[in-house]
Short mmCIF file of C-alpha atoms and ligand atoms in Angstrom, two decimals:
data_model
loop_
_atom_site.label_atom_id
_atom_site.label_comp_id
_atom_site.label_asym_id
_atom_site.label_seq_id
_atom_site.Cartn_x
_atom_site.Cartn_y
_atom_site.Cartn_z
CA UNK P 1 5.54 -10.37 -1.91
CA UNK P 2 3.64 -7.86 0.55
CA UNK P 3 6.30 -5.20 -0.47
CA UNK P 4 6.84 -6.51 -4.19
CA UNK P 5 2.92 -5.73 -4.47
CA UNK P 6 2.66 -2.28 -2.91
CA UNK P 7 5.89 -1.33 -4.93
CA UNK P 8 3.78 -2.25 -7.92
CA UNK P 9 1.39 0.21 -6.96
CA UNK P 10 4.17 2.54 -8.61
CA UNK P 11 3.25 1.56 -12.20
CA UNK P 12 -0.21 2.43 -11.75
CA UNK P 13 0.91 6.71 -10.80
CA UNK P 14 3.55 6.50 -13.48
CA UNK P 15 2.00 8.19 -17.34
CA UNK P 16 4.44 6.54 -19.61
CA UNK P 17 3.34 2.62 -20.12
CA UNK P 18 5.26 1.01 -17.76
CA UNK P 19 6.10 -2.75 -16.09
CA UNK P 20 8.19 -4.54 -13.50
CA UNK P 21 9.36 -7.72 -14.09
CA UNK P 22 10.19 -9.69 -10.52
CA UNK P 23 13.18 -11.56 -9.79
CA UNK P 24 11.79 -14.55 -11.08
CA UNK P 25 11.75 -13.14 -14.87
CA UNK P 26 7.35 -12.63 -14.62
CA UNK P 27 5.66 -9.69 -14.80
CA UNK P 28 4.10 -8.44 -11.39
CA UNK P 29 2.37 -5.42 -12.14
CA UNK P 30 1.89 -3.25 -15.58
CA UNK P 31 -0.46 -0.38 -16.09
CA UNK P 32 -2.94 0.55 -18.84
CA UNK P 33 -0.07 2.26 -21.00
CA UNK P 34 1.70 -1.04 -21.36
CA UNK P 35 -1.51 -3.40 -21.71
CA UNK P 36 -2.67 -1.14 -24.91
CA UNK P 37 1.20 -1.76 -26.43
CA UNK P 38 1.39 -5.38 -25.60
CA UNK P 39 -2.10 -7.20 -24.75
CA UNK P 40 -3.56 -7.22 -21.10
CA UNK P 41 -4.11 -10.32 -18.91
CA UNK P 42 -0.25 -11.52 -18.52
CA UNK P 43 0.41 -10.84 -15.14
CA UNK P 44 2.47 -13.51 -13.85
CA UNK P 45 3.90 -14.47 -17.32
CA UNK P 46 7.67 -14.81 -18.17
CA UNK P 47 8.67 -11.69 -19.92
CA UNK P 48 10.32 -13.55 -23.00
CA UNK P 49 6.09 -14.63 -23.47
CA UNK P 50 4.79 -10.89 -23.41
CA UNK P 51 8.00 -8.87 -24.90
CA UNK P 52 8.77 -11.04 -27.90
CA UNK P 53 11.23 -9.00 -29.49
CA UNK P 54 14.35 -10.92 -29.32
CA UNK P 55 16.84 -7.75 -29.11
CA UNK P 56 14.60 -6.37 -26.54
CA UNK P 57 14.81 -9.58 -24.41
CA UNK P 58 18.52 -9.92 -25.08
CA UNK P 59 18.84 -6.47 -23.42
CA UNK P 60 16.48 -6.95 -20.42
CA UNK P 61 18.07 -10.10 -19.79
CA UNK P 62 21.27 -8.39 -20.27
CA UNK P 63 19.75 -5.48 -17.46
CA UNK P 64 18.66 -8.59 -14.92
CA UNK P 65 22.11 -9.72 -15.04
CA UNK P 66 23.35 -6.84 -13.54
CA UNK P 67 24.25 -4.94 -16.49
CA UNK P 68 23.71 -1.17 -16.77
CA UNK P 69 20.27 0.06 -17.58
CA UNK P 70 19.61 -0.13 -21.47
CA UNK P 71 17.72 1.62 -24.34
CA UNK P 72 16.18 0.07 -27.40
CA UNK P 73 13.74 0.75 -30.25
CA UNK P 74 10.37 -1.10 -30.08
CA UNK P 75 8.79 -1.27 -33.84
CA UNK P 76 5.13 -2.48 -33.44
CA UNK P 77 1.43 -2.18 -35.11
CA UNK P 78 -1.43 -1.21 -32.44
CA UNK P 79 -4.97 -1.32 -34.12
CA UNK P 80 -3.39 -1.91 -36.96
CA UNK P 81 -1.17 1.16 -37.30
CA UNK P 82 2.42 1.02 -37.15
CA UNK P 83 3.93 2.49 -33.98
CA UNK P 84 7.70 2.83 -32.42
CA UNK P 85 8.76 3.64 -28.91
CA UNK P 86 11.82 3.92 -26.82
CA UNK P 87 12.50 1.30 -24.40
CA UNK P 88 14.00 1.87 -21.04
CA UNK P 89 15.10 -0.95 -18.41
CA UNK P 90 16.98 -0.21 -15.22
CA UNK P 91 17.34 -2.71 -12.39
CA UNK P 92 16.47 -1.41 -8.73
CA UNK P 93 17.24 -3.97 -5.99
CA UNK P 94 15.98 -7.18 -8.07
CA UNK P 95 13.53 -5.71 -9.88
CA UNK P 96 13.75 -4.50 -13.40
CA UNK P 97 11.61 -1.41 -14.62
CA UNK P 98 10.51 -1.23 -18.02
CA UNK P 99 9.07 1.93 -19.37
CA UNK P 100 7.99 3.13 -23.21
CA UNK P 101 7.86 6.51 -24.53
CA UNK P 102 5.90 6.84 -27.90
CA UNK P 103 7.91 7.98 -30.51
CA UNK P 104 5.09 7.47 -33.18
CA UNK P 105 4.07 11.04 -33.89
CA UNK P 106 7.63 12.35 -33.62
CA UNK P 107 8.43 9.69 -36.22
CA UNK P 108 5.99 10.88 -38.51
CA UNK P 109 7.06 14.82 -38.69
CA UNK P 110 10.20 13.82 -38.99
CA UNK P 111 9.18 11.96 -42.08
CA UNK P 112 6.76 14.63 -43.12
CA UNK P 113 9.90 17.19 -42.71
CA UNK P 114 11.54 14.66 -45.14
CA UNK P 115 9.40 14.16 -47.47
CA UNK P 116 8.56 17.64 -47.43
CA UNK P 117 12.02 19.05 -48.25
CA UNK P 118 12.78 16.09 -50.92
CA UNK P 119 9.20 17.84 -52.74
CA UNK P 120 9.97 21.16 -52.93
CA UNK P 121 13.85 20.27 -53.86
CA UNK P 122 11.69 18.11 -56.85
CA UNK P 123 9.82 21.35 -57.40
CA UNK P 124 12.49 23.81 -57.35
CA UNK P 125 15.03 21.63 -59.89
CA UNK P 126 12.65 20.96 -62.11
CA UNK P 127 12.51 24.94 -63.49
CA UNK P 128 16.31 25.47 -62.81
CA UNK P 129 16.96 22.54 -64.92
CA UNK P 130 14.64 24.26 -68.06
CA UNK P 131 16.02 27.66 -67.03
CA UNK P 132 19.87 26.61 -66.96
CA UNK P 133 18.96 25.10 -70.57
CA UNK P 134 17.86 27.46 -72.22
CA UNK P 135 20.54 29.82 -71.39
CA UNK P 136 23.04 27.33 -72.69
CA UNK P 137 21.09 27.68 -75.90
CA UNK P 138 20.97 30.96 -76.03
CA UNK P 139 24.29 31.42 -75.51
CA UNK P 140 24.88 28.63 -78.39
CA UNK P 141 23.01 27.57 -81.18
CA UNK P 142 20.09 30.53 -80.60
CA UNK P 143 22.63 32.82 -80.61
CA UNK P 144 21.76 34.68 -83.72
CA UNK P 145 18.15 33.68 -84.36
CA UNK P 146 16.55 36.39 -82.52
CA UNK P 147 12.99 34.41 -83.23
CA UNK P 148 14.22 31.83 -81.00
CA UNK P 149 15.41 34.06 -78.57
CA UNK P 150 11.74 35.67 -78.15
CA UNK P 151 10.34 32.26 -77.95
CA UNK P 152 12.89 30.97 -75.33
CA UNK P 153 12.88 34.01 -72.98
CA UNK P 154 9.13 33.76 -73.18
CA UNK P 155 9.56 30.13 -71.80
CA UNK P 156 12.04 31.29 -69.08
CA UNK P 157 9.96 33.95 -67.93
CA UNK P 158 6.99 31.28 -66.84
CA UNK P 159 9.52 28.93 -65.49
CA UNK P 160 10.84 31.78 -63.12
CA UNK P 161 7.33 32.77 -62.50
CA UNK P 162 6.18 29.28 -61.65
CA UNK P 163 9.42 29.66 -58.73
CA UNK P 164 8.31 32.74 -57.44
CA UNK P 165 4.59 31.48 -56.88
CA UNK P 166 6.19 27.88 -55.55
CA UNK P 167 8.58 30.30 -52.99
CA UNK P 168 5.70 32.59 -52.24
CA UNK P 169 3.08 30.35 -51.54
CA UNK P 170 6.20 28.10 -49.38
CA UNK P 171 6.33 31.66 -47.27
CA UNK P 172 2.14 31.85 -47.25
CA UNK P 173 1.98 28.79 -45.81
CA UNK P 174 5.06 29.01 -43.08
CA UNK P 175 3.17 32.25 -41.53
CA UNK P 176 -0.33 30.49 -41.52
CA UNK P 177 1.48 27.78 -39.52
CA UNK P 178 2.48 30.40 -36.97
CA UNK P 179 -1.07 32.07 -36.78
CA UNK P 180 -2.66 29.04 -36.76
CA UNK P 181 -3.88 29.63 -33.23
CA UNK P 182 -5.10 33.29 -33.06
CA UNK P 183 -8.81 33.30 -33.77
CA UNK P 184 -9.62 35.44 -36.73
CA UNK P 185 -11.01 39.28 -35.93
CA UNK P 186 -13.03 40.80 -38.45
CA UNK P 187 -16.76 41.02 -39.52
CA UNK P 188 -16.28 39.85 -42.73
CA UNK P 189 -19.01 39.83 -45.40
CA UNK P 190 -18.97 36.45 -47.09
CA UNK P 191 -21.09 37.85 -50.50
CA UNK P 192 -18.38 41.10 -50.51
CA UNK P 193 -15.64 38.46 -50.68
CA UNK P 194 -16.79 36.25 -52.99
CA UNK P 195 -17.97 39.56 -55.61
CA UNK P 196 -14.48 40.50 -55.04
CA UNK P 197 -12.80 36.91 -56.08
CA UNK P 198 -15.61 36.92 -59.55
CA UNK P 199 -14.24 40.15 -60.53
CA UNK P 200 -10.53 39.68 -59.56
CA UNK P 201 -10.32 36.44 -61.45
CA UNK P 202 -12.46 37.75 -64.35
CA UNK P 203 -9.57 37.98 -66.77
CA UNK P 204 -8.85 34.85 -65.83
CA UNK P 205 -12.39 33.23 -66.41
CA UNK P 206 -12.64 35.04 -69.84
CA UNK P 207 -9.72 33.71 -71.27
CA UNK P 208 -10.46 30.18 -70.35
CA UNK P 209 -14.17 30.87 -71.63
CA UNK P 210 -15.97 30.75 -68.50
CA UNK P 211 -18.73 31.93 -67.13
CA UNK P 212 -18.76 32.73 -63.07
CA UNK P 213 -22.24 33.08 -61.43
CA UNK P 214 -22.64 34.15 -58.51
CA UNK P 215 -25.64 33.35 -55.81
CA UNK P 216 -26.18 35.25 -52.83
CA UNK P 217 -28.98 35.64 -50.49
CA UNK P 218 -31.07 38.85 -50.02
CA UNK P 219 -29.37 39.53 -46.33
CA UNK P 220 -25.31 39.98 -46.34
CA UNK P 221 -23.39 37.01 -44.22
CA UNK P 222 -21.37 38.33 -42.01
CA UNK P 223 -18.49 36.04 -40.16
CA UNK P 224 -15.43 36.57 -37.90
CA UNK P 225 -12.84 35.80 -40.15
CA UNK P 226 -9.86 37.24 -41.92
CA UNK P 227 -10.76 39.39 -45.04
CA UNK P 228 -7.63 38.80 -46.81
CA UNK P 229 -7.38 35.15 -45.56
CA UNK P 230 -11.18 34.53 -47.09
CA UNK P 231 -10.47 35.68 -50.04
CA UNK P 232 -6.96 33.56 -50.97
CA UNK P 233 -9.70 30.71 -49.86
CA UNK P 234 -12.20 31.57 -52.49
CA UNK P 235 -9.48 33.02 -55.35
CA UNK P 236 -7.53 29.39 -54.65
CA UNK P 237 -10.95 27.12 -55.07
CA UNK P 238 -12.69 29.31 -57.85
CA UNK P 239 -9.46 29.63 -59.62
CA UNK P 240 -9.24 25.61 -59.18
CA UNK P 241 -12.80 25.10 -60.72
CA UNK P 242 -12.16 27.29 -63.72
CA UNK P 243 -8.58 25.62 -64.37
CA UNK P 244 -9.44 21.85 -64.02
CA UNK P 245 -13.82 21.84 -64.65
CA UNK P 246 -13.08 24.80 -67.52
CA UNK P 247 -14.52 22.51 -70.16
CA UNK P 248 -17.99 22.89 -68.07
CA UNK P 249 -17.83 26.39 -69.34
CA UNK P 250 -19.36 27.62 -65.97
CA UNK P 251 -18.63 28.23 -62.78
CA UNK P 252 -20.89 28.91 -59.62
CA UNK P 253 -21.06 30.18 -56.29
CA UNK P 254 -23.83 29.78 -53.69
CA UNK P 255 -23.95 31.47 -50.37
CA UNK P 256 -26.20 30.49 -47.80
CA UNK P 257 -27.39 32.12 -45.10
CA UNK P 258 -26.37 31.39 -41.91
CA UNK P 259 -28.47 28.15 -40.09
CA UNK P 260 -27.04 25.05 -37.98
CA UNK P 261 -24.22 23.43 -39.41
CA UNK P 262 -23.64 20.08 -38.02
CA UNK P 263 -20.30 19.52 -39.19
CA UNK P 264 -19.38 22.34 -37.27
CA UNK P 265 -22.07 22.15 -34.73
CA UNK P 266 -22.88 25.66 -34.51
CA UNK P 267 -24.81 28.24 -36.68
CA UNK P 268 -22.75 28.86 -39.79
CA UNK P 269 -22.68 29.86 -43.76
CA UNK P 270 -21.90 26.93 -46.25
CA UNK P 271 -20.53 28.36 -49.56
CA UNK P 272 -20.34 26.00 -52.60
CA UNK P 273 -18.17 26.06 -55.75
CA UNK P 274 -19.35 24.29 -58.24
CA UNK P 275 -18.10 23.03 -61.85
CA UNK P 276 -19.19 21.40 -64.51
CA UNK P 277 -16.06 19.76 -66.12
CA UNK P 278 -14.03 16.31 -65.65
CA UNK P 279 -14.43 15.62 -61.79
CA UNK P 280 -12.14 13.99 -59.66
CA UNK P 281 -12.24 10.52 -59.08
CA UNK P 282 -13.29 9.13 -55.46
CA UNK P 283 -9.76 8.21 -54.79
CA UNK P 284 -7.78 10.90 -54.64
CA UNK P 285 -10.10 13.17 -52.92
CA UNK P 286 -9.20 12.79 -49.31
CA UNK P 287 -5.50 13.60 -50.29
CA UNK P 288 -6.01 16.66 -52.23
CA UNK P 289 -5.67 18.97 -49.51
CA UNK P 290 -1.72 17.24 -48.76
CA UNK P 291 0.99 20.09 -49.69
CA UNK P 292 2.24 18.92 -53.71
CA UNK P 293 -0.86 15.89 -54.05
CA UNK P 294 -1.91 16.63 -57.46
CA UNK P 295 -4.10 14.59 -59.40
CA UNK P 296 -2.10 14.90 -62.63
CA UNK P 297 1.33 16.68 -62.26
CA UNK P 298 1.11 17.21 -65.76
CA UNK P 299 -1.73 19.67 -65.97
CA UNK P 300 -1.51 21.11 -62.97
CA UNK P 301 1.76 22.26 -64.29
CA UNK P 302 0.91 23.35 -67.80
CA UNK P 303 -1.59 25.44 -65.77
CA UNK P 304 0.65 27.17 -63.38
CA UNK P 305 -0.11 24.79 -60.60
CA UNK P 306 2.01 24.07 -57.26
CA UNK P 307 0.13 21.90 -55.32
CA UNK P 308 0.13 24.02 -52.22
CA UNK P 309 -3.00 25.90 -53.34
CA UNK P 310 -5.49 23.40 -51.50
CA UNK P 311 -2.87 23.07 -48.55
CA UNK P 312 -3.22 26.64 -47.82
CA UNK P 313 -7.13 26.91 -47.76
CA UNK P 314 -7.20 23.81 -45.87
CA UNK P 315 -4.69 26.19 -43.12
CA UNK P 316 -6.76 29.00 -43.51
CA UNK P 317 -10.02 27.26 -42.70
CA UNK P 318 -8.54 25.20 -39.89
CA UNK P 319 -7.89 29.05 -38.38
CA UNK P 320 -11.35 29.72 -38.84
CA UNK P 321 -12.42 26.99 -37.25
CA UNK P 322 -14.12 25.86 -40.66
CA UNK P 323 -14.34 23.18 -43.00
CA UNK P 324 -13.81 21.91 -46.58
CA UNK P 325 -15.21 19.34 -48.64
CA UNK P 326 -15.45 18.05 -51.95
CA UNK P 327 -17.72 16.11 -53.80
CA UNK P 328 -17.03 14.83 -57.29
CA UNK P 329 -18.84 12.59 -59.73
CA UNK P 330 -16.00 11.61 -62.85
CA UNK P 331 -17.01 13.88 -66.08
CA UNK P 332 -20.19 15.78 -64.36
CA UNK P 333 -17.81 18.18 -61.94
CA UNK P 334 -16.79 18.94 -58.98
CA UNK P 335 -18.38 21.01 -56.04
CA UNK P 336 -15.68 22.42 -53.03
CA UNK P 337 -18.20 23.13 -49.82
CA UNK P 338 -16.71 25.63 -47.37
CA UNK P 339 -18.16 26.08 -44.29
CA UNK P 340 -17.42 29.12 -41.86
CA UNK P 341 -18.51 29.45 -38.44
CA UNK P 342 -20.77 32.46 -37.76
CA UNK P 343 -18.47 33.64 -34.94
P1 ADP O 1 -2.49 23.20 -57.96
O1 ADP O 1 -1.50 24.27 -57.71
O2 ADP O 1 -1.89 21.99 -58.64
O3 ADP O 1 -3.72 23.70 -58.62
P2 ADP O 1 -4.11 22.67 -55.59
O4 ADP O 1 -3.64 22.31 -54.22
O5 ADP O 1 -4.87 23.93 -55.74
O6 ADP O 1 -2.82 22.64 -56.50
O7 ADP O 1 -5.00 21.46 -56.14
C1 ADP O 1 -4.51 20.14 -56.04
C2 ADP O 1 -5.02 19.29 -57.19
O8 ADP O 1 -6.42 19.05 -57.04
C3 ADP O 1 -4.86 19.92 -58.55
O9 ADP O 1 -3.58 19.68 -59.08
C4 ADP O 1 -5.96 19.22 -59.35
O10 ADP O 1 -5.45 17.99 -59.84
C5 ADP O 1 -7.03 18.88 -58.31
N1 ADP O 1 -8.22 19.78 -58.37
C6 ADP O 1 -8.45 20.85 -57.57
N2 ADP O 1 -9.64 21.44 -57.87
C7 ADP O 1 -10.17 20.72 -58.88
C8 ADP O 1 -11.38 20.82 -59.64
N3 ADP O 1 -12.29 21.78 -59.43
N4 ADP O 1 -11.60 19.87 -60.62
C9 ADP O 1 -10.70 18.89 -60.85
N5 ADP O 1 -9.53 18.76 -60.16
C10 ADP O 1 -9.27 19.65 -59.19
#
């Protein structure tokens, strides 16, 4: 027993959660790892009693037998989340060793990678589908009705459009994911930025009959950021409010200066967008920033939407070490808050 308890010492000095199980099927020793998976306070228990799973114990009992040592999948909920890990047992004189590594996170990319791929297949058939239409009609029954044609090609062009912003905003996002980790080098003047987005997107804010104010205060706000980055934040959530809160017929912008900003805990501008038209409701807000989330597919699309334009400000932002958030009251608007770190 002497030996059995210094040997259990092991367990203790090992990282991955880990147990032995004597030669009398209980549990001698287990570390913290394995008491968050499975409970604590079952030292001296059968194994059957803690393990539970019965193609786990099968396998174990399997190992204790003399049998080679065994892997297995362990599928379980811990604070009530679902988590998975590999199981390993090996026998060493007449113990067995059981040790977990957490396959939870690697899990979920591999689903993200999934789901991911399934979306943009979704988003990429879609416009083939119209495209490879219309040429059959124009090839057929449009064949000699050159009004048609006009109206068809017209179609065709925004469908290949709509692929070219899906592909390059795809490509926008891949590099941010690569640059994610270099801080940012440039004194960037917020109020420049944002007079740059007003007059970019002016066109834009005409046609849909809006009006985009901007608010700046009397001393320029200057950040370490990335110009070009800053501004495909601000063109992405201005362009937002004046496609989806249009029918508030305005649009505006506030910069403030820079003062403590406890979300980021450090001294900081917050920049607001603000719009006056349908609002999202509560629900969906803490998912709009997830690459294709859209709170109607419909419109988003009639408007020339993709669903990655929150994704990559979310990127950008996570660069700079800032922050987004929304608040949105159903039919009075919606306000996006940025907020940058001074340096
Ligand atoms: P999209 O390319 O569809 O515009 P985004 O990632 O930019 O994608 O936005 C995701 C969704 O969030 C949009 O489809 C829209 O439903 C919703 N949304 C974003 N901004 C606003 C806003 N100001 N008012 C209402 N809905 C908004």
């Amino acid at each position: 027993m002497a030996d059995n308890l210094e040997i259990g010492d092991v367990v203790h000095a090992m990282s991955l959660p880990a147990a032995m199980i004597g030669p009398d099927a209980r549990i001698f020793a287990y570390n913290a790892g394995f008491a968050c998976i499975f409970g604590d306070g079952f030292m001296g228990r059968h194994f059957i009693t803690v393990l539970r799973q019965p193609d786990l114990i099968d396998k174990i009992e399997t190992v204790f037998a003399g049998g080679a040592p065994m892997n297995a999948t362990l599928m379980t909920r811990i604070s009530g989340q679902d988590a998975s890990f590999d199981v390993h047992a090996a026998k060493t004189g007449d113990l067995v060793i059981v040790s977990l590594v957490d396959r939870t996170d690697a899990e979920q990319m591999e689903k993200m990678r999934t789901d991911f791929i399934a979306n943009v297949s979704h988003e990429l058939r879609t416009p083939l589908t119209a495209l490879s239409g219309f040429i059959e009609t124009l090839r057929g029954a449009a064949r000699h009705d050159p009004t048609a044609q006009d109206r068809f090609l017209r179609i065709m062009e925004t469908e290949a459009g709509r692929m070219t912003r899906l592909v390059d905003e795809l490509m926008t996002l891949s590099k941010l994911e690569g640059t994610q980790r270099q801080r940012p080098t440039d004194q960037v003047d917020i109020g420049e930025v944002v007079r740059l987005v007003q007059n970019t997107l002016g066109p834009i804010a005409d046609a849909a009959g809006v009006a985009v104010d901007v608010d700046l205060p009397p001393a320029p706000v200057v950040v370490l950021g990335d110009a070009a980055q800053l501004q495909q934040v601000f063109t992405n959530l201005v362009e937002n409010a004046i496609k989806y809160g249009g029918s508030g017929k305005r649009v505006e912008i506030t910069v403030g200066p820079h003062t403590m900003q406890p979300r980021l805990r450090t001294q900081g501008t917050a920049i607001t967008i603000q719009d006056f038209g349908d609002g999202i409701a509560a629900h969906h807000i803490a998912r709009l920033t997830e690459r294709f989330y859209r709170v109607d597919s419909h419109r988003s699309r009639e408007v020339g939407g993709t669903g990655l334009g929150l994704a990559i400000v979310k990127h950008i932002l996570n660069r700079h070490r800032g922050r987004l958030k929304f608040e949105s009251n159903v039919r009075q608007g919606t306000t996006a808050v940025v907020t940058l770190p001074q340096k």
